[in-house]
Coordinates of C-alpha atoms and ligand atoms in Angstrom, one line a residue:
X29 CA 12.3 67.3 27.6
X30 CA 8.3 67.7 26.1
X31 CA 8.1 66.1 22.3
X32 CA 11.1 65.6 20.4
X33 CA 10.1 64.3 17.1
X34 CA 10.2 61.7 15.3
X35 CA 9.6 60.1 18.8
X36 CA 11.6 56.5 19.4
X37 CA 9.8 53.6 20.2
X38 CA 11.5 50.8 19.3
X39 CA 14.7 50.2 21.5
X40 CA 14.4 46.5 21.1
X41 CA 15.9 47.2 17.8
X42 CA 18.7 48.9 18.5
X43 CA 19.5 52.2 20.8
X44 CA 21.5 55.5 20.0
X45 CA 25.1 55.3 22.0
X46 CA 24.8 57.4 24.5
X47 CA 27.2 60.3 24.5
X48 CA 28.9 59.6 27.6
X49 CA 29.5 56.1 26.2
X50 CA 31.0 58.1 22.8
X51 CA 33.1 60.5 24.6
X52 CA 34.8 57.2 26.7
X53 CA 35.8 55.9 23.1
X54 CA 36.4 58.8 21.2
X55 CA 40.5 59.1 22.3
X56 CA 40.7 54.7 21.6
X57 CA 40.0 55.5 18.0
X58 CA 42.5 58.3 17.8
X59 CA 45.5 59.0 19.8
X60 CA 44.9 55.4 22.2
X61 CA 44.5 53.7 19.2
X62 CA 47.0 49.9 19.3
X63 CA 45.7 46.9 18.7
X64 CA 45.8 44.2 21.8
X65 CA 48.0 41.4 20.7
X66 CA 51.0 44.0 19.6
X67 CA 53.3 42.4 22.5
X68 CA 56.1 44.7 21.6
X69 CA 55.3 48.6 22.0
X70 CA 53.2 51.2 24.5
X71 CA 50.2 51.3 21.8
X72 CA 49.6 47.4 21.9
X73 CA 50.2 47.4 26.0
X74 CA 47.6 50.1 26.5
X75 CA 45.1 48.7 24.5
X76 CA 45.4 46.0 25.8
X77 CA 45.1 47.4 29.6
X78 CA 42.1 49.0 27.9
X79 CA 40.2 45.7 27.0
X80 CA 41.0 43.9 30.2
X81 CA 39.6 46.4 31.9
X82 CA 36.6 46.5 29.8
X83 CA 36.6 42.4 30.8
X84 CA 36.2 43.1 34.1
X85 CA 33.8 45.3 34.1
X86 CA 31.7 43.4 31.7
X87 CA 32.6 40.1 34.0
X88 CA 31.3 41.6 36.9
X89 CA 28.4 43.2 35.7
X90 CA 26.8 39.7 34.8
X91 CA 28.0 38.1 38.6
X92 CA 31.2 35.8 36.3
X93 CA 33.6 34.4 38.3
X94 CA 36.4 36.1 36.2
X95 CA 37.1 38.0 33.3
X96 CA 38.7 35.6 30.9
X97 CA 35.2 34.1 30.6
X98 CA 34.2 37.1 28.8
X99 CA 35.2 36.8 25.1
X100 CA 34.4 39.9 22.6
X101 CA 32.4 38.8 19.3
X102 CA 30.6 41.3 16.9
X103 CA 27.1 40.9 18.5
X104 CA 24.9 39.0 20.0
X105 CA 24.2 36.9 16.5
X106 CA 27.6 35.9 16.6
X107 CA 27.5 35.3 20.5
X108 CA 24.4 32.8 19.8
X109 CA 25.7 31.4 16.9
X110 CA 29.3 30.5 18.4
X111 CA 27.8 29.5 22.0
X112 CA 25.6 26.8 19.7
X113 CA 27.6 25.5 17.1
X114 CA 31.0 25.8 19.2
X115 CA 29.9 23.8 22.0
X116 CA 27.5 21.2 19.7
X117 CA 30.6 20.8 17.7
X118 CA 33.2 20.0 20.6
X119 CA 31.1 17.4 22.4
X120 CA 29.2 16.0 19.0
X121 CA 30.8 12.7 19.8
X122 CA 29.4 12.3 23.2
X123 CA 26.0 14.1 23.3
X124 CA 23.7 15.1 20.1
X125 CA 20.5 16.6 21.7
X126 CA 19.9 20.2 22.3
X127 CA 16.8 21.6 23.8
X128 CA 15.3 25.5 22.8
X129 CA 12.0 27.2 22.6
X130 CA 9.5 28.2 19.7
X131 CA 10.2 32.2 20.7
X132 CA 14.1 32.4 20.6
X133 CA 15.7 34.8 18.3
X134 CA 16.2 33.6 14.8
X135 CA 19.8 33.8 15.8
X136 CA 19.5 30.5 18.3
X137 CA 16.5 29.2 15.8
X138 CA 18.5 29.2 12.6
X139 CA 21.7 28.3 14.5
X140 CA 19.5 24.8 15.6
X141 CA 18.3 24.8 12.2
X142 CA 21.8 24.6 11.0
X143 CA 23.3 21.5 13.4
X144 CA 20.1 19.8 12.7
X145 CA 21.7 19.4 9.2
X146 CA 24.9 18.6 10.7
X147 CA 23.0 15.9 11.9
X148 CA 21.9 16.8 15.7
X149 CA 18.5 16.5 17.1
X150 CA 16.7 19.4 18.4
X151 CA 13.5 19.7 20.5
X152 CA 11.7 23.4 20.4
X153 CA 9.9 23.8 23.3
X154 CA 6.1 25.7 23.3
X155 CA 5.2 28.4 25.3
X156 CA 2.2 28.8 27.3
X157 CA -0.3 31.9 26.1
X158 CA 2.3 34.4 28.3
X159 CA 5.1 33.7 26.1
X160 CA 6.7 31.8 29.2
X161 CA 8.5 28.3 29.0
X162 CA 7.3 26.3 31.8
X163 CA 10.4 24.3 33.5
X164 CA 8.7 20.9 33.5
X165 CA 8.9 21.2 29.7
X166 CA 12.0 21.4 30.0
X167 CA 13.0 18.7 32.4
X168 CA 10.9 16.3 31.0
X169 CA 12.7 16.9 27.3
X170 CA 16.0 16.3 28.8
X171 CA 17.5 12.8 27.8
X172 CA 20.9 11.0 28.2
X173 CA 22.0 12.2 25.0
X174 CA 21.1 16.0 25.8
X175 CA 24.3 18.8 25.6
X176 CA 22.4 22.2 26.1
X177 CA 19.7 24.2 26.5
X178 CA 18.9 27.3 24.5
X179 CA 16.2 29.7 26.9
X180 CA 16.6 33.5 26.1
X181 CA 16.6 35.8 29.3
X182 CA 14.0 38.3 28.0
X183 CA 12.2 38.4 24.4
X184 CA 12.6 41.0 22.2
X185 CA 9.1 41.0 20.6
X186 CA 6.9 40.3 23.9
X187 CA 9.6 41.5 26.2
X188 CA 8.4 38.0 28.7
X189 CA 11.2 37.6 31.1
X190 CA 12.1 33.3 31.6
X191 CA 12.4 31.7 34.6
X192 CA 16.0 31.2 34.2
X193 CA 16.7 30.2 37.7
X194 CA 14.5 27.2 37.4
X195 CA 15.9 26.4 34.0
X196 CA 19.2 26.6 35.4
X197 CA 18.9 24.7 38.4
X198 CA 17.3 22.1 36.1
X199 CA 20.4 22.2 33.6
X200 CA 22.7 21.7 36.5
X201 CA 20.9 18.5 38.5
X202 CA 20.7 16.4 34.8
X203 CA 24.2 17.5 33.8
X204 CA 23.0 19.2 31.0
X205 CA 24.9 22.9 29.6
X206 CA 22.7 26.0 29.5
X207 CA 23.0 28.7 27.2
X208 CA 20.9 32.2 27.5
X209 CA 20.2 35.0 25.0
X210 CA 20.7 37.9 27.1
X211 CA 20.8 40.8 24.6
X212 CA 17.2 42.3 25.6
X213 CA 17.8 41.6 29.1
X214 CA 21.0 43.1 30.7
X215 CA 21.0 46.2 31.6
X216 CA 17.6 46.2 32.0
X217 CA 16.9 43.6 34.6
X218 CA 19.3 42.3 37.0
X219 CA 21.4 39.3 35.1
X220 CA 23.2 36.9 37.3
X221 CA 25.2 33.8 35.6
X222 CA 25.5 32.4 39.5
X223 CA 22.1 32.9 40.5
X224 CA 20.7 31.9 37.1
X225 CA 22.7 28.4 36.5
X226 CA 24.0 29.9 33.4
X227 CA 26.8 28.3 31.6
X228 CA 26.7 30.4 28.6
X229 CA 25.7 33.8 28.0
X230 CA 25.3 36.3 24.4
X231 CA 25.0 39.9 24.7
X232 CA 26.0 43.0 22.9
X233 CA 26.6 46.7 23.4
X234 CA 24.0 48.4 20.9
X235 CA 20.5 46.9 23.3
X236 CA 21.9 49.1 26.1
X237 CA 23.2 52.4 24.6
X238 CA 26.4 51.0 23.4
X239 CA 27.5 51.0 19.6
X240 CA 26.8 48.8 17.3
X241 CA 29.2 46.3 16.1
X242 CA 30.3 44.7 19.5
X243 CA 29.4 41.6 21.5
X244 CA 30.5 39.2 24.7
X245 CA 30.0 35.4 24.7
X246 CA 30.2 34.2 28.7
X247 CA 31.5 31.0 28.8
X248 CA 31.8 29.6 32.0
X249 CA 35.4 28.3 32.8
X250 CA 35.0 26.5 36.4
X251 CA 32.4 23.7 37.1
X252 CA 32.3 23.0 34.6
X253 CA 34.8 24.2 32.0
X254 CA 33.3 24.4 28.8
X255 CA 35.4 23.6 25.7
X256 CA 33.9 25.4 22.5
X257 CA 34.7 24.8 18.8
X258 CA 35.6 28.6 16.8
X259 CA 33.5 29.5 14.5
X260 CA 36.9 31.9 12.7
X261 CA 40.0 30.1 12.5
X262 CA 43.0 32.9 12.8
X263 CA 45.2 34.7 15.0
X264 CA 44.2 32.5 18.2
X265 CA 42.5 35.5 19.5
X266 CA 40.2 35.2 23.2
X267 CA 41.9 32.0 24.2
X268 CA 41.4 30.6 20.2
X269 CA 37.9 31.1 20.9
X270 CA 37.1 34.2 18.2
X271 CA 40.2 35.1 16.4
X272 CA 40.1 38.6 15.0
X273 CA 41.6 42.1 16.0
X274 CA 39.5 42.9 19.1
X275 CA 37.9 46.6 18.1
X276 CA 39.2 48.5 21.1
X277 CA 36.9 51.7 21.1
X278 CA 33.7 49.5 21.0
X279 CA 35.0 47.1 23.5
X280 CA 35.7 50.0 25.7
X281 CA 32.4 51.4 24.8
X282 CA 30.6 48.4 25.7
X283 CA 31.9 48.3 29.2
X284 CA 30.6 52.1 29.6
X285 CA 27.9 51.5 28.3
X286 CA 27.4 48.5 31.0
X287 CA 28.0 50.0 33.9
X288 CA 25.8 53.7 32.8
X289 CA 22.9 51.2 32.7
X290 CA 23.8 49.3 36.5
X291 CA 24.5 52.6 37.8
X292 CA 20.7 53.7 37.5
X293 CA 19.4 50.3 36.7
X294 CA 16.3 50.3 39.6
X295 CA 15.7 53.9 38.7
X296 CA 15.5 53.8 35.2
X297 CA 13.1 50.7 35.2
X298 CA 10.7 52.2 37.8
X299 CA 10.9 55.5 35.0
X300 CA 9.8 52.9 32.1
X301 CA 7.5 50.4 34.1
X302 CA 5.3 53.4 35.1
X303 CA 5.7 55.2 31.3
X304 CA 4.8 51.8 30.1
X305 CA 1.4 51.1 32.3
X306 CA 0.3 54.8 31.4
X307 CA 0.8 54.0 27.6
X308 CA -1.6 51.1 28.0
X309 CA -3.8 52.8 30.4
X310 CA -4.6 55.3 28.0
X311 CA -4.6 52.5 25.1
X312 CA -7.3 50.7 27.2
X313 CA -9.4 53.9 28.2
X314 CA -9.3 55.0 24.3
X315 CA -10.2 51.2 22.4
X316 CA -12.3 48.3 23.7
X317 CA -11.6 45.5 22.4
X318 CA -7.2 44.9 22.9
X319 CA -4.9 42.1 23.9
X320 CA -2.0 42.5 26.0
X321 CA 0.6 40.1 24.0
X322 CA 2.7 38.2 27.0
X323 CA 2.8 37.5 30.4
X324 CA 1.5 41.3 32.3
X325 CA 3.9 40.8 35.1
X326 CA 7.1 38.7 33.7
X327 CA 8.5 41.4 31.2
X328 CA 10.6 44.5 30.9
X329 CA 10.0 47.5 32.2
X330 CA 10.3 49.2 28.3
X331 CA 7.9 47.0 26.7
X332 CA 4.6 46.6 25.4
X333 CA 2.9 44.7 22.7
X334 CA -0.7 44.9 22.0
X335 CA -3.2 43.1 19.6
X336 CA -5.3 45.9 18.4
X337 CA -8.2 43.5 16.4
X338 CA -9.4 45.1 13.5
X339 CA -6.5 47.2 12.6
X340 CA -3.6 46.5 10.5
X341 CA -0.2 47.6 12.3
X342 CA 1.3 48.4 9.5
X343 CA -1.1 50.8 8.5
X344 CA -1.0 52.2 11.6
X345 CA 2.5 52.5 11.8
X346 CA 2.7 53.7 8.2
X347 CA 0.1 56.7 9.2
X348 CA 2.4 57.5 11.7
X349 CA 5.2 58.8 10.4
X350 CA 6.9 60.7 13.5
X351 CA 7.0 57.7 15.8
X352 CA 9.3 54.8 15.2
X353 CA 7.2 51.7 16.0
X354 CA 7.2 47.7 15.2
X355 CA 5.0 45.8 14.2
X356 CA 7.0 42.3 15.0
X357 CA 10.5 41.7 15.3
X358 CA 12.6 44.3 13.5
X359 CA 14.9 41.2 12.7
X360 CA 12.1 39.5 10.3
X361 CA 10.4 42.8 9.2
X362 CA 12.0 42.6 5.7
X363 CA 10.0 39.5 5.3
X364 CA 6.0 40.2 5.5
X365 CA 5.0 36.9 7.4
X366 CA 3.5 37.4 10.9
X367 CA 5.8 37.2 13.9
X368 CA 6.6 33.4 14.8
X369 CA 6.6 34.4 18.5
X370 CA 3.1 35.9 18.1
X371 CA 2.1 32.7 16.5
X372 CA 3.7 30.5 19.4
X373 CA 1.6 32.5 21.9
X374 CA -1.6 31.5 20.2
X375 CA -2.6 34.6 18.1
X376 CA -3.9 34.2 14.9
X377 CA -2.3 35.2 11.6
X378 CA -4.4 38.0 11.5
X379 CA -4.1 39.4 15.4
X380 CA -0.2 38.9 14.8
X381 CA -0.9 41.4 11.9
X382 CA -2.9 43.6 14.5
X383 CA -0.3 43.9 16.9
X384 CA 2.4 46.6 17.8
X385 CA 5.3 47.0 20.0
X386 CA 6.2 49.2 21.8
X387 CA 9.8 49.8 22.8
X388 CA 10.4 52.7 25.4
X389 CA 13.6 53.6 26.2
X390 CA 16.4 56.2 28.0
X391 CA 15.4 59.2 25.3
X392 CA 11.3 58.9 25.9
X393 CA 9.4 61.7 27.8
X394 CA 5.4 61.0 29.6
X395 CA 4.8 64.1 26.9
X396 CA 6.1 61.7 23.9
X397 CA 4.0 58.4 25.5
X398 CA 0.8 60.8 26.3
X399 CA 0.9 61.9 22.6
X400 CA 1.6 57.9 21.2
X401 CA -1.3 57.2 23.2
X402 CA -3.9 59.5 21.5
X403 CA -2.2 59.2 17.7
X404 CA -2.5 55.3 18.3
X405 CA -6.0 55.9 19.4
X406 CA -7.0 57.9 16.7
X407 CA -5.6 55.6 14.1
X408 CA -7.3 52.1 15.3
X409 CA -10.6 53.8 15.7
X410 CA -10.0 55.2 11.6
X411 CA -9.3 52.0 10.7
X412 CA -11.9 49.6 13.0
X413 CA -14.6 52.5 11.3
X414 CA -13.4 51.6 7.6
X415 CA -13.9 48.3 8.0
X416 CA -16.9 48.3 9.6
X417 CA -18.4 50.9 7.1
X418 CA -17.2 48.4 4.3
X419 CA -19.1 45.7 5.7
X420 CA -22.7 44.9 4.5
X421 CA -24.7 45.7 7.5
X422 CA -21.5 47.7 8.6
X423 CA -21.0 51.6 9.5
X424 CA -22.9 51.7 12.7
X425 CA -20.5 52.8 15.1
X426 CA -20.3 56.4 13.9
X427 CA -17.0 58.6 14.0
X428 CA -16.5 59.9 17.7
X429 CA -13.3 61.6 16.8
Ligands
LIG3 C1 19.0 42.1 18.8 C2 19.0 40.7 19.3 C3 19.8 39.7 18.7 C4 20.7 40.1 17.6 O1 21.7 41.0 17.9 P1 22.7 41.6 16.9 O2 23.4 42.6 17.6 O3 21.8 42.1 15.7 O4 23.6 40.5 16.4 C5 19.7 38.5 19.2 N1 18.9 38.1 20.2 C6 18.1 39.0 20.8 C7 17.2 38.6 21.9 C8 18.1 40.3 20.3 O5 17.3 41.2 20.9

């Protein structure tokens, strides 16, 4: 409880594993080790018993019909990149089009980026100021020749949840496949492939307290069945969809790590919604002057991202050394140019640059946000004061501590 620092604020990044998810693999590494396709002896049996189960569970906590349209990857980049390529590849002959939007994870953007040289069109869809895509974009970008759709469930920068329903139920009158990012979103929010119209879904184990290293791909296998083109070629492994030695303690992991975050699901994101409004309470009471970035009612409970004009983020996250903040996506942050799904929400180059996010998560305390709050505060107002001292004419708004 209280302050624990350096204080965690960036769980779209990645998570810790929880240690009820590490004590559930601990004996599949050691004396349950086997590996799933050994047909002949106890130690291939039981894993195998292991990952099945781990299907299930996995199956049902995203509403599939059954567990073989679960199939384990290494992450959700792998998820996007196999759900893309595999099905553009399998039906290239018929249909050529695929449809996604300007905010998608570089994951579905690069993947699009890829078939386009393979010689496939692809339409990115805008978003409106909120980050969201509206549906009549997407219908009206729909043509004969059109195989899928690309539309994340949540975003991992603005945290803006899509209307998947009505993307779905678009998909499904025009014939068209549709595939959702869902690494930010389940276990947060509830995730339903039924509900949603969703054909095909990517997720992994490390966004919801899981370790790192494992993935699912949902690939619906009733009306209709979806054929898919591997991205490995090997031991025929998932139904020839991924080949490779399925790693059993992750797997099992995964499916913990699932259900821990259904269990308390409603109570956790009541916990993080009201966390997260008393973070920019305090942020609004402290500055004038600051930008919510995406829609204020559309978005997970953990997340915040705020334009704060006239401060750099990085500076303020560099002044800050006992919290663990982004300034973007932690995907691009090697590279220095300002988030693209800043930019596709209308902020300038430089308010992109002037904007954090915040990721709260399991670990984080109303001590840890209260103290945030202030050290966020105190920074801006350091930095708005430089520059306005530096300025000819500049310097009137004195230090008020
Ligand atoms: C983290 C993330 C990814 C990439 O996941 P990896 O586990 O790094 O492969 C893809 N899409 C979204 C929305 C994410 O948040």
């Amino acid at each position: 409880m209280g302050l624990n620092f350096p204080i965690y604020l960036d769980h779209h990044a990645t998570t810790p594993t929880d240690p009820r998810v590490l004590d559930a693999m601990r004996p599949y590494f050691t004396e349950r080790f086997g590996n799933a396709a050994s047909a002949s002896h106890v130690f291939g049996w039981r894993a195998e018993a292991a990952v099945e189960q781990a299907r299930e569970r996995l199956a049902a906590a995203i509403g599939a019909h059954e567990p073989r349209e679960i199939v384990f990857t290494s992450g959700t980049t792998e998820s996007d990149n196999l759900a893309l390529k595999g099905v553009a590849r399998a039906y290239r002959t018929r249909r050529d089009h695929l449809i996604t939007v300007a905010t998608e994870h570089s994951a579905v953007l690069e993947s699009c980026g890829a078939l386009e040289r393979e010689g496939f069109r692809v339409t990115v869809l805008p978003v409106g100021r909120s980050g969201l895509v509206d549906p009549d974009d997407v219908r009206r970008a729909i043509g004969d020749r059109t195989l899928l759709v690309s539309v994340m469930a949540a975003n991992s920068e603005i945290g803006v949840l899509q209307p998947l329903a009505a993307i779905g139920g678009i998909c499904r009158e025009r014939d068209v496949l549709f595939h959702t990012d869902a690494a930010q979103a389940v276990g947060k929010v509830p995730v339903d492939v039924e509900a949603s119209g969703v054909d095909l879904l990517s997720m992994c184990a490390h966004k919801l307290y899981g370790p790192p290293g494992v993935g699912a791909l949902y690939i619906r296998r009733r009306r209709p069945r979806i054929r898919l083109e591997p991205l490995f070629h090997g031991g025929g492994h998932e139904w020839g969809h991924r080949s490779g030695t399925l790693p059993l303690a992750l797997i099992v992991g995964f499916a913990e790590a699932v259900d821990l975050c259904l269990h308390d699901l409603e109570a956790e994101a009541a916990r993080l919604r009201a966390l997260r409004d008393e973070l920019w309470t305090r942020l609004q009471a402290g500055l004038d002057d600051l930008r919510l970035n995406g829609d204020p009612e559309q978005r997970l409970p953990g997340n915040l991202n705020v334009a704060f004009p006239g401060a750099e983020a990085d500076a303020v996250i560099a002044s800050l050394r006992d919290v663990a903040l982004s300034s973007g996506s932690a995907c691009s942050s090697a590279r220095p140019e300002p988030s693209h799904v800043l930019r596709a929400i209308g902020l300038s180059e430089a308010l992109a640059r002037a904007s954090l996010r915040f990721g709260l998560g399991r670990g984080n305390t109303r001590e840890e946000i209260e103290w945030v709050a202030d050290q966020v505060i105190a920074q801006v107002r350091e930095q708005r004061e430089k520059r306005a001292g530096g300025r000819p004419g500049g310097g009137r708004r004195r230090s008020d501590g």
